[in-house]
Coordinates of N, CA and C in Angstrom, one line a residue:
X880 N -145.8 35.3 196.8 CA -145.7 35.4 195.4 C -144.3 35.9 195.0
X881 N -143.6 35.2 194.0 CA -142.3 35.5 193.6 C -142.3 36.7 192.7
X882 N -141.7 37.8 193.0 CA -141.7 39.0 192.2 C -140.2 39.4 191.8
X883 N -140.1 40.0 190.7 CA -138.8 40.4 190.2 C -138.9 41.9 189.9
X884 N -137.9 42.7 190.3 CA -137.9 44.1 190.0 C -137.3 44.3 188.6
X885 N -137.5 45.5 188.1 CA -136.9 45.8 186.8 C -135.4 45.8 186.8
X886 N -134.8 46.1 187.9 CA -133.3 46.1 188.0 C -132.8 44.7 187.9
X887 N -133.5 43.8 188.6 CA -133.0 42.4 188.5 C -133.2 41.8 187.1
X888 N -134.3 42.1 186.5 CA -134.6 41.6 185.1 C -133.5 42.2 184.2
X889 N -133.2 43.5 184.3 CA -132.2 44.1 183.5 C -130.8 43.4 183.7
X890 N -130.5 43.1 184.9 CA -129.2 42.5 185.2 C -129.1 41.1 184.7
X891 N -130.2 40.3 184.8 CA -130.2 39.0 184.2 C -130.2 39.0 182.7
X892 N -131.0 39.9 182.1 CA -130.9 39.9 180.6 C -129.6 40.4 180.2
X893 N -129.0 41.4 180.8 CA -127.7 42.0 180.4 C -126.6 41.0 180.5
X894 N -126.6 40.2 181.6 CA -125.5 39.2 181.8 C -125.4 38.2 180.7
X895 N -126.5 38.0 180.0 CA -126.5 37.0 178.8 C -126.6 37.7 177.5
X896 N -127.3 38.9 177.4 CA -127.5 39.5 176.1 C -126.2 40.1 175.6
X897 N -125.5 40.8 176.4 CA -124.2 41.4 175.9 C -123.2 40.3 175.4
X898 N -123.2 39.3 176.2 CA -122.3 38.2 175.8 C -122.7 37.5 174.5
X899 N -124.0 37.3 174.4 CA -124.6 36.7 173.1 C -124.2 37.5 171.9
X900 N -124.3 38.8 172.0 CA -124.0 39.6 170.7 C -122.5 39.5 170.3
X901 N -121.6 39.5 171.3 CA -120.2 39.3 170.9 C -119.9 37.9 170.3
X902 N -120.5 36.9 171.0 CA -120.3 35.5 170.5 C -120.9 35.3 169.1
X903 N -122.1 35.8 169.0 CA -122.9 35.6 167.7 C -122.2 36.3 166.6
X904 N -121.7 37.5 166.8 CA -121.1 38.3 165.7 C -119.8 37.6 165.3
X905 N -119.1 37.0 166.2 CA -117.9 36.2 165.9 C -118.2 35.0 165.0
X906 N -119.2 34.2 165.5 CA -119.6 33.0 164.8 C -120.2 33.3 163.4
X907 N -120.7 34.5 163.2 CA -121.3 34.9 161.9 C -120.2 35.3 160.9
X908 N -119.1 35.7 161.4 CA -118.0 36.3 160.5 C -116.8 35.4 160.4
X909 N -116.5 34.5 161.3 CA -115.3 33.7 161.3 C -115.3 32.7 160.2
X910 N -114.2 32.1 159.8 CA -114.1 31.1 158.7 C -114.8 29.8 159.2
X911 N -115.2 29.0 158.2 CA -115.8 27.7 158.4 C -117.2 27.9 159.0
X912 N -117.3 28.3 160.3 CA -118.6 28.3 161.0 C -119.4 29.5 160.4
X913 N -118.7 30.6 160.1 CA -119.5 31.8 159.6 C -119.7 31.8 158.1
X914 N -119.5 30.7 157.4 CA -119.7 30.7 155.9 C -121.1 30.1 155.6
X915 N -121.4 30.1 154.4 CA -122.7 29.6 153.9 C -122.8 28.1 154.0
X916 N -121.7 27.4 154.3 CA -121.8 25.9 154.5 C -122.6 25.5 155.7
X917 N -122.7 26.4 156.7 CA -123.4 26.2 157.9 C -124.7 27.1 158.0
X918 N -125.9 26.5 158.1 CA -127.1 27.4 158.1 C -127.1 28.4 159.2
X919 N -127.7 29.5 159.0 CA -127.8 30.6 160.0 C -128.4 30.1 161.3
X920 N -129.4 29.2 161.2 CA -130.1 28.7 162.4 C -129.2 27.9 163.2
X921 N -128.3 27.1 162.6 CA -127.4 26.3 163.4 C -126.4 27.2 164.1
X922 N -125.9 28.2 163.4 CA -125.0 29.2 164.0 C -125.6 29.9 165.2
X923 N -126.9 30.2 165.1 CA -127.6 30.9 166.2 C -127.7 29.9 167.4
X924 N -128.1 28.7 167.1 CA -128.2 27.7 168.2 C -126.8 27.5 168.9
X925 N -125.8 27.5 168.1 CA -124.4 27.3 168.6 C -124.0 28.5 169.5
X926 N -124.4 29.7 169.0 CA -124.1 30.9 169.8 C -124.9 30.9 171.1
X927 N -126.1 30.5 171.1 CA -126.9 30.4 172.4 C -126.3 29.4 173.3
X928 N -125.8 28.2 172.8 CA -125.2 27.2 173.7 C -123.9 27.7 174.3
X929 N -123.1 28.4 173.5 CA -121.8 28.9 174.0 C -122.1 30.0 175.0
X930 N -123.1 30.8 174.8 CA -123.4 31.9 175.7 C -123.8 31.3 177.0
X931 N -124.6 30.3 177.0 CA -125.1 29.7 178.2 C -123.9 29.1 179.1
X932 N -122.9 28.7 178.4 CA -121.7 28.2 179.1 C -120.8 29.3 179.6
X933 N -120.6 30.3 178.8 CA -119.6 31.4 179.1 C -120.2 32.4 180.0
X934 N -121.4 32.8 179.9 CA -122.0 33.9 180.7 C -121.8 33.8 182.2
X935 N -122.1 32.6 182.7 CA -121.9 32.4 184.2 C -120.5 32.6 184.7
X936 N -119.5 32.5 183.8 CA -118.1 32.6 184.2 C -117.6 34.0 184.2
X937 N -118.4 34.9 183.6 CA -118.0 36.3 183.5 C -118.4 37.1 184.8
X938 N -117.6 38.1 185.1 CA -117.9 38.8 186.3 C -119.1 39.7 186.1
X939 N -119.2 40.7 186.9 CA -120.3 41.7 186.9 C -120.4 42.4 185.5
X940 N -121.6 42.6 185.0 CA -121.8 43.3 183.8 C -122.6 44.6 184.1
X941 N -122.5 45.6 183.3 CA -123.3 46.9 183.6 C -124.8 46.6 183.6
X942 N -125.4 47.2 184.6 CA -126.9 47.0 184.7 C -127.5 48.2 184.0
X943 N -128.1 48.0 182.8 CA -128.6 49.1 181.9 C -130.0 48.7 181.5
X944 N -130.8 49.7 181.3 CA -132.1 49.4 180.8 C -132.0 48.9 179.4
X945 N -132.7 47.8 179.1 CA -132.6 47.1 177.8 C -133.1 48.0 176.7
X946 N -133.9 49.0 176.9 CA -134.5 49.8 175.9 C -133.8 51.2 175.8
X947 N -132.8 51.4 176.6 CA -132.2 52.8 176.6 C -131.2 52.9 175.5
X948 N -130.7 54.1 175.2 CA -129.8 54.4 174.2 C -128.4 53.8 174.5
X949 N -128.0 53.8 175.7 CA -126.8 53.2 176.1 C -126.7 51.7 175.9
X950 N -127.9 51.1 176.0 CA -128.0 49.6 175.7 C -127.7 49.4 174.2
X951 N -128.2 50.2 173.3 CA -128.0 50.0 171.9 C -126.5 50.3 171.6
X952 N -125.9 51.2 172.2 CA -124.5 51.5 172.0 C -123.6 50.3 172.5
X953 N -124.1 49.7 173.6 CA -123.3 48.6 174.1 C -123.5 47.4 173.2
X954 N -124.6 47.2 172.6 CA -124.8 46.1 171.6 C -123.9 46.3 170.4
X955 N -123.9 47.6 169.9 CA -123.0 47.9 168.8 C -121.6 47.6 169.1
X956 N -121.2 47.9 170.3 CA -119.8 47.7 170.8 C -119.4 46.2 170.7
X957 N -120.3 45.4 171.2 CA -120.1 43.9 171.3 C -120.1 43.3 169.9
X958 N -120.9 43.8 169.0 CA -121.0 43.4 167.6 C -119.7 43.7 166.9
X959 N -119.2 45.0 167.1 CA -117.9 45.4 166.5 C -116.8 44.6 167.0
X960 N -116.7 44.2 168.2 CA -115.6 43.4 168.7 C -115.6 42.0 168.1
X961 N -116.8 41.4 168.1 CA -116.9 40.1 167.6 C -116.6 40.0 166.1
X962 N -117.1 41.0 165.3 CA -116.9 41.1 163.9 C -115.4 41.3 163.6
X963 N -114.8 42.2 164.4 CA -113.3 42.4 164.2 C -112.5 41.1 164.4
X964 N -112.9 40.4 165.4 CA -112.2 39.1 165.6 C -112.4 38.1 164.4
X965 N -113.7 38.0 164.0 CA -114.0 37.1 162.9 C -113.3 37.6 161.6
X966 N -113.3 38.9 161.3 CA -112.6 39.4 160.1 C -111.1 39.1 160.1
X967 N -110.5 39.2 161.3 CA -109.1 39.0 161.5 C -108.8 37.5 161.1
X968 N -109.7 36.6 161.5 CA -109.5 35.2 161.1 C -109.7 35.0 159.6
X969 N -110.7 35.7 159.0 CA -111.0 35.5 157.6 C -109.7 35.8 156.7
X970 N -108.9 36.8 157.2 CA -107.7 37.1 156.4 C -106.8 36.0 156.3
X971 N -106.7 35.0 157.3 CA -105.9 33.9 157.2 C -106.3 33.0 156.0
X972 N -107.6 32.9 155.7 CA -108.1 32.1 154.6 C -107.9 32.8 153.3
X973 N -108.1 34.1 153.3 CA -108.0 34.9 152.1 C -106.5 35.0 151.6
X974 N -105.6 34.8 152.5 CA -104.2 34.7 152.1 C -104.0 33.5 151.1
X975 N -104.6 32.4 151.4 CA -104.4 31.2 150.5 C -105.3 31.3 149.3
X976 N -106.4 32.0 149.4 CA -107.2 32.3 148.2 C -106.5 33.2 147.2
X977 N -105.9 34.2 147.7 CA -105.1 35.1 146.9 C -103.9 34.4 146.3
X978 N -103.2 33.6 147.1 CA -102.1 32.8 146.5 C -102.5 31.9 145.4
X979 N -103.7 31.2 145.6 CA -104.2 30.4 144.5 C -104.6 31.2 143.3
X980 N -105.1 32.4 143.4 CA -105.4 33.2 142.3 C -104.1 33.6 141.5
X981 N -103.0 33.9 142.3 CA -101.8 34.3 141.6 C -101.2 33.1 140.9
X982 N -101.2 31.9 141.5 CA -100.6 30.8 140.8 C -101.5 30.4 139.6
X983 N -102.8 30.5 139.7 CA -103.7 30.2 138.6 C -103.4 31.1 137.4
X984 N -103.2 32.4 137.7 CA -103.0 33.3 136.6 C -101.6 33.0 135.9
X985 N -100.6 32.6 136.7 CA -99.3 32.3 136.1 C -99.3 31.1 135.3
X986 N -100.1 30.1 135.6 CA -100.1 28.8 134.9 C -101.1 28.7 133.8
X987 N -101.9 29.8 133.6 CA -102.9 29.8 132.6 C -104.2 29.3 132.9
X988 N -104.5 29.1 134.2 CA -105.8 28.6 134.6 C -106.7 29.7 135.3
X989 N -106.4 30.9 135.0 CA -107.1 32.0 135.5 C -108.6 32.0 135.0
X990 N -108.8 31.4 133.8 CA -110.2 31.4 133.3 C -111.0 30.3 133.9
X991 N -110.3 29.3 134.5 CA -111.0 28.1 135.1 C -111.5 28.5 136.5
X992 N -112.7 28.8 136.6 CA -113.3 29.2 137.9 C -114.5 28.3 138.3
X993 N -114.8 28.3 139.5 CA -115.9 27.6 140.0 C -116.5 28.3 141.2
X994 N -117.8 28.0 141.5 CA -118.4 28.7 142.6 C -117.9 28.2 143.9
X995 N -117.6 29.1 144.8 CA -117.1 28.8 146.1 C -118.4 28.7 147.0
X996 N -118.7 27.5 147.5 CA -120.0 27.3 148.3 C -119.9 28.0 149.6
X997 N -118.7 28.3 150.1 CA -118.6 28.9 151.5 C -118.8 30.4 151.4
X998 N -118.4 31.1 150.3 CA -118.5 32.5 150.2 C -119.6 32.9 149.2
X999 N -120.0 32.0 148.3 CA -121.0 32.3 147.3 C -120.5 33.1 146.2
X1000 N -119.2 33.1 145.9 CA -118.7 33.8 144.8 C -117.9 32.9 143.9
X1001 N -117.5 33.4 142.7 CA -116.7 32.6 141.8 C -115.2 32.8 142.0
X1002 N -114.5 31.7 142.2 CA -113.0 31.9 142.4 C -112.3 30.9 141.5
X1003 N -111.0 31.0 141.3 CA -110.3 30.1 140.5 C -110.2 28.7 141.1
X1004 N -110.1 27.7 140.3 CA -110.1 26.3 140.8 C -108.9 26.1 141.7
X1005 N -107.8 26.7 141.4 CA -106.6 26.5 142.2 C -106.8 27.1 143.6
X1006 N -107.4 28.3 143.6 CA -107.7 29.0 144.9 C -108.7 28.1 145.7
X1007 N -109.7 27.5 145.0 CA -110.6 26.6 145.7 C -109.9 25.4 146.3
X1008 N -108.9 24.9 145.6 CA -108.1 23.8 146.2 C -107.4 24.2 147.5
X1009 N -106.8 25.4 147.4 CA -106.1 25.9 148.6 C -107.1 26.2 149.7
X1010 N -108.3 26.7 149.4 CA -109.3 26.9 150.4 C -109.7 25.6 151.1
X1011 N -110.0 24.6 150.4 CA -110.4 23.3 151.0 C -109.3 22.7 151.9
X1012 N -108.0 22.8 151.4 CA -106.9 22.3 152.2 C -106.8 23.1 153.6
X1013 N -106.9 24.4 153.5 CA -106.8 25.3 154.7 C -108.0 25.0 155.6
X1014 N -109.1 24.8 155.1 CA -110.3 24.5 155.9 C -110.1 23.2 156.7
X1015 N -109.6 22.2 156.0 CA -109.4 20.9 156.7 C -108.3 21.0 157.7
X1016 N -107.2 21.7 157.4 CA -106.1 21.9 158.4 C -106.6 22.7 159.6
X1017 N -107.5 23.7 159.3 CA -108.0 24.5 160.4 C -108.8 23.7 161.4
X1018 N -109.6 22.8 160.9 CA -110.4 21.9 161.8 C -109.6 20.8 162.4
X1019 N -108.6 20.2 161.6 CA -107.8 19.1 162.1 C -106.9 19.6 163.2
X1020 N -106.4 20.8 163.2 CA -105.5 21.3 164.2 C -106.2 22.1 165.3
X1021 N -107.6 21.9 165.4 CA -108.4 22.5 166.5 C -108.3 24.1 166.5
X1022 N -108.2 24.7 165.3 CA -108.2 26.1 165.2 C -109.4 26.8 165.8
X1023 N -110.6 26.1 165.6 CA -111.9 26.6 166.1 C -111.9 26.7 167.6
X1024 N -111.2 25.7 168.2 CA -111.2 25.6 169.7 C -110.3 26.7 170.2
X1025 N -109.2 27.0 169.5 CA -108.3 28.1 170.0 C -109.0 29.4 169.8
X1026 N -109.8 29.6 168.8 CA -110.6 30.8 168.6 C -111.6 31.0 169.8
X1027 N -112.3 30.0 170.1 CA -113.2 30.1 171.2 C -112.5 30.4 172.6
X1028 N -111.3 29.8 172.7 CA -110.5 30.2 173.9 C -110.1 31.6 174.0
X1029 N -109.7 32.2 172.8 CA -109.4 33.6 172.8 C -110.7 34.5 173.0
X1030 N -111.8 34.0 172.5 CA -113.1 34.7 172.7 C -113.4 34.8 174.2
X1031 N -113.3 33.7 174.9 CA -113.7 33.7 176.3 C -112.7 34.6 177.1
X1032 N -111.4 34.6 176.7 CA -110.4 35.4 177.3 C -110.7 36.9 177.1
X1033 N -111.3 37.2 175.9 CA -111.5 38.6 175.6 C -112.5 39.3 176.5
X1034 N -113.4 38.5 177.2 CA -114.3 39.1 178.1 C -113.5 39.6 179.4
X1035 N -112.3 39.1 179.6 CA -111.5 39.5 180.7 C -110.6 40.7 180.3
X1036 N -110.0 40.6 179.1 CA -109.2 41.7 178.6 C -110.0 42.9 178.1
X1037 N -111.2 42.6 177.6 CA -112.0 43.7 177.1 C -113.4 43.6 177.8
X1038 N -113.5 44.0 179.0 CA -114.7 43.9 179.8 C -115.9 44.6 179.1
X1039 N -117.1 44.1 179.3 CA -118.3 44.7 178.7 C -118.5 46.0 179.3
X1040 N -118.7 47.0 178.4 CA -119.0 48.4 178.9 C -117.8 49.3 178.8
X1041 N -116.6 48.7 178.8 CA -115.4 49.6 178.7 C -114.3 48.9 177.9
X1042 N -114.8 48.3 176.8 CA -113.8 47.6 175.9 C -113.5 48.2 174.6
X1043 N -114.3 49.1 174.1 CA -114.1 49.6 172.7 C -112.8 50.4 172.7
X1044 N -112.5 51.1 173.7 CA -111.2 51.9 173.7 C -110.0 51.1 173.9
X1045 N -110.1 49.8 174.3 CA -109.0 48.9 174.5 C -108.7 48.1 173.2
X1046 N -109.7 48.1 172.3 CA -109.5 47.2 171.1 C -108.4 47.8 170.3
X1047 N -107.4 46.9 169.9 CA -106.2 47.3 169.2 C -106.5 47.3 167.7
X1048 N -107.0 48.4 167.2 CA -107.3 48.5 165.8 C -106.0 48.5 164.9
X1049 N -104.9 48.9 165.6 CA -103.6 49.0 164.8 C -103.2 47.6 164.4
X1050 N -103.4 46.6 165.3 CA -103.1 45.2 165.0 C -103.9 44.7 163.8
X1051 N -105.2 45.2 163.7 CA -106.0 44.7 162.6 C -105.6 45.4 161.3
X1052 N -105.2 46.7 161.4 CA -104.7 47.4 160.2 C -103.5 46.8 159.6
X1053 N -102.6 46.3 160.4 CA -101.4 45.7 159.9 C -101.6 44.4 159.1
X1054 N -102.8 43.8 159.3 CA -103.1 42.6 158.6 C -103.2 42.7 157.1
X1055 N -103.6 43.9 156.6 CA -103.8 44.1 155.2 C -102.5 44.0 154.4
X1056 N -101.4 44.6 154.9 CA -100.2 44.4 154.2 C -99.6 43.0 154.4
X1057 N -100.0 42.4 155.6 CA -99.5 41.0 155.8 C -100.2 40.0 154.8
X1058 N -101.4 40.2 154.4 CA -102.1 39.3 153.5 C -101.4 39.2 152.2
X1059 N -101.1 40.3 151.6 CA -100.5 40.4 150.3 C -99.1 39.8 150.3
X1060 N -98.3 40.1 151.4 CA -96.9 39.6 151.5 C -97.0 38.1 151.7
X1061 N -97.9 37.6 152.5 CA -98.0 36.1 152.8 C -98.4 35.4 151.5
X1062 N -99.4 35.9 150.8 CA -99.8 35.3 149.6 C -98.7 35.2 148.5
X1063 N -97.9 36.2 148.4 CA -96.8 36.2 147.4 C -95.8 35.2 147.9
X1064 N -95.6 35.1 149.2 CA -94.6 34.1 149.8 C -95.0 32.7 149.5
X1065 N -96.3 32.4 149.6 CA -96.8 31.1 149.3 C -96.6 30.7 147.8
X1066 N -97.0 31.7 146.9 CA -96.9 31.4 145.5 C -95.6 31.7 144.8
X1067 N -94.6 32.2 145.6 CA -93.3 32.6 145.0 C -92.6 31.4 144.3
X1068 N -92.5 30.2 144.9 CA -91.9 29.1 144.1 C -92.5 28.8 142.8
X1069 N -93.9 28.8 142.8 CA -94.6 28.5 141.5 C -94.4 29.7 140.5
X1070 N -94.4 30.9 141.0 CA -94.2 32.1 140.1 C -92.8 32.0 139.5
X1071 N -91.8 31.7 140.3 CA -90.4 31.7 139.8 C -90.3 30.6 138.8
X1072 N -90.8 29.4 139.1 CA -90.6 28.3 138.1 C -91.4 28.5 136.8
X1073 N -92.6 29.1 136.9 CA -93.3 29.4 135.7 C -92.7 30.5 134.9
X1074 N -92.1 31.5 135.6 CA -91.4 32.5 134.9 C -90.2 32.0 134.1
X1075 N -89.5 31.0 134.6 CA -88.4 30.4 133.9 C -88.9 29.7 132.7
X1076 N -90.1 29.0 132.8 CA -90.7 28.3 131.7 C -91.1 29.3 130.6
X1077 N -91.6 30.4 131.0 CA -92.0 31.4 130.0 C -90.8 32.1 129.3
X1078 N -89.7 32.3 130.1 CA -88.5 32.8 129.5 C -87.9 31.8 128.5
X1079 N -88.0 30.5 128.8 CA -87.6 29.5 127.9 C -88.3 29.5 126.6
X1080 N -89.7 29.7 126.7 CA -90.5 29.8 125.5 C -90.1 31.0 124.6
X1081 N -89.8 32.1 125.3 CA -89.4 33.3 124.6 C -88.1 33.1 123.9
X1082 N -87.1 32.4 124.5 CA -85.8 32.1 123.8 C -86.1 31.2 122.6
X1083 N -87.0 30.2 122.8 CA -87.3 29.3 121.6 C -87.9 30.0 120.5
X1084 N -88.8 30.9 120.8 CA -89.5 31.7 119.7 C -88.5 32.6 119.0
X1085 N -87.5 33.1 119.8 CA -86.5 34.0 119.2 C -85.6 33.2 118.3
X1086 N -85.3 32.0 118.7 CA -84.3 31.1 117.9 C -85.0 30.6 116.7
X1087 N -86.3 30.2 116.8 CA -87.0 29.7 115.7 C -88.3 30.4 115.5
X1088 N -88.3 31.5 114.8 CA -89.5 32.4 114.6 C -90.7 31.6 114.0
X1089 N -90.4 30.6 113.1 CA -91.4 29.9 112.4 C -92.2 28.9 113.3
X1090 N -91.6 28.7 114.5 CA -92.3 27.9 115.5 C -93.5 28.6 116.1
X1091 N -94.7 27.9 116.0 CA -95.9 28.5 116.6 C -95.9 28.3 118.1
X1092 N -95.4 29.2 118.8 CA -95.2 29.0 120.3 C -96.5 29.0 121.0
X1093 N -97.6 29.6 120.4 CA -98.8 29.7 121.1 C -99.6 28.4 121.1
X1094 N -99.3 27.5 120.0 CA -100.0 26.3 120.0 C -99.4 25.2 120.9
X1095 N -98.1 25.4 121.2 CA -97.5 24.4 122.2 C -97.1 25.0 123.5
X1096 N -97.1 26.4 123.6 CA -96.7 27.0 124.8 C -97.8 26.9 125.9
X1097 N -99.0 27.0 125.5 CA -100.1 27.0 126.5 C -100.2 25.6 127.1
X1098 N -100.3 24.5 126.3 CA -100.4 23.2 126.9 C -99.2 22.8 127.8
X1099 N -98.0 23.2 127.3 CA -96.8 22.9 128.1 C -96.8 23.7 129.4
X1100 N -97.2 24.9 129.3 CA -97.2 25.8 130.6 C -98.2 25.2 131.5
X1101 N -99.4 24.7 131.0 CA -100.4 24.1 131.9 C -99.9 22.8 132.5
X1102 N -99.2 22.0 131.8 CA -98.6 20.7 132.3 C -97.6 21.0 133.4
X1103 N -96.6 22.0 133.1 CA -95.6 22.3 134.0 C -96.3 23.0 135.3
X1104 N -97.3 23.8 135.1 CA -98.0 24.4 136.2 C -98.6 23.4 137.1
X1105 N -99.2 22.4 136.6 CA -99.8 21.3 137.4 C -98.8 20.5 138.2
X1106 N -97.6 20.3 137.5 CA -96.6 19.6 138.2 C -96.0 20.5 139.4
X1107 N -95.8 21.7 139.1 CA -95.3 22.7 140.1 C -96.3 22.8 141.3
X1108 N -97.6 22.8 140.9 CA -98.6 22.9 141.9 C -98.6 21.6 142.8
X1109 N -98.4 20.5 142.2 CA -98.3 19.2 143.0 C -97.1 19.3 143.9
X1110 N -96.0 19.8 143.5 CA -94.8 19.9 144.3 C -95.1 21.0 145.4
X1111 N -95.8 22.0 145.1 CA -96.0 23.1 146.0 C -96.9 22.7 147.2
X1112 N -97.9 21.8 146.9 CA -98.8 21.3 147.9 C -98.1 20.5 149.0
X1113 N -96.9 20.0 148.7 CA -96.2 19.2 149.7 C -95.7 20.1 150.9
X1114 N -95.7 21.4 150.7 CA -95.2 22.3 151.7 C -96.3 23.1 152.3
X1115 N -97.5 22.7 152.1 CA -98.7 23.5 152.5 C -98.8 23.5 154.1
X1116 N -98.5 22.3 154.6 CA -98.7 22.1 156.1 C -97.8 23.0 156.9
X1117 N -96.5 23.0 156.5 CA -95.5 23.9 157.2 C -95.9 25.4 157.0
X1118 N -96.3 25.8 155.8 CA -96.6 27.2 155.6 C -97.9 27.5 156.4
X1119 N -98.8 26.6 156.4 CA -100.1 26.9 157.2 C -99.8 27.1 158.7
X1120 N -99.0 26.2 159.2 CA -98.7 26.3 160.6 C -98.0 27.6 161.0
X1121 N -97.1 28.1 160.1 CA -96.5 29.4 160.4 C -97.5 30.5 160.3
X1122 N -98.3 30.5 159.2 CA -99.3 31.6 159.0 C -100.4 31.6 160.1
X1123 N -100.8 30.4 160.5 CA -101.8 30.3 161.5 C -101.3 30.7 162.9
X1124 N -100.1 30.4 163.2 CA -99.5 30.9 164.4 C -99.4 32.4 164.4
X1125 N -99.0 33.0 163.3 CA -99.0 34.4 163.2 C -100.3 35.1 163.3
X1126 N -101.3 34.4 162.7 CA -102.7 35.0 162.7 C -103.3 34.9 164.1
X1127 N -103.0 33.9 164.8 CA -103.5 33.8 166.2 C -102.8 34.8 167.1
X1128 N -101.5 35.1 166.8 CA -100.8 36.1 167.6 C -101.5 37.5 167.3
X1129 N -101.8 37.8 166.1 CA -102.5 39.0 165.8 C -103.9 39.1 166.4
X1130 N -104.6 37.9 166.5 CA -105.9 37.9 167.1 C -105.8 38.2 168.6
X1131 N -104.8 37.6 169.2 CA -104.6 37.9 170.7 C -104.2 39.4 170.9
X1132 N -103.4 39.9 170.0 CA -103.0 41.3 170.1 C -104.2 42.2 169.9
X1133 N -105.2 41.8 169.0 CA -106.3 42.6 168.8 C -107.2 42.8 170.0
X1134 N -107.3 41.7 170.8 CA -108.2 41.8 172.0 C -107.3 42.0 173.3
X1135 N -106.0 42.2 173.0 CA -105.0 42.4 174.1 C -105.0 41.2 175.1
X1136 N -105.1 40.0 174.6 CA -105.0 38.8 175.4 C -103.5 38.5 175.5
X1137 N -103.2 37.8 176.6 CA -101.8 37.4 176.9 C -101.4 36.2 176.0

């Protein structure tokens, strides 16, 4: 009769369980896959499939009782690593959302908002346009495959059981200042052009006080803003490539991958 000891069961369960928690936490928090556009059940099936492929390629994992306190600490460690990686990627998308918000406020479309189906919140229409473009570029340029490659490599650079101390939180903290700077850099041409338009309206109002600048200023600002936005979208690809490359460098630095 074929019998298994508790140590063998713990080793088999651990070799897949710890890997599953890190992969699942990343898939639940990363852009596109971790949004409400993809049902939770599909994300769970995808995490199980990736775990079945990745787990056999990983070396020895700690043999721990599945119900012990150390086991729960190890689960929390893997969830923290996966969530940190997913959050780091989310900042790449939030850069463009913030840039869209800035441009929308400058061109007078800050009141025009719509529900973002991926996040379940209300955002400006311009920000939603930027989000859709970045999502399509992320998938078209195989960004999700690069993320999975870094994830698999993280099991080598951050081994299970001794990885939390190696996680580079400093690289993650630097992303907060990077988000605001990158968003302003994307929207700077539109901000400058609309500032010139508003200054022109101010000069016109000063030269002709009887002119009702509010009745003609808003429509003209809106028209100029749409034209500037159309011109600005022509450079989205180059800006996205630069920001995506920098985001992936930060992601590799976070898990100390080469």
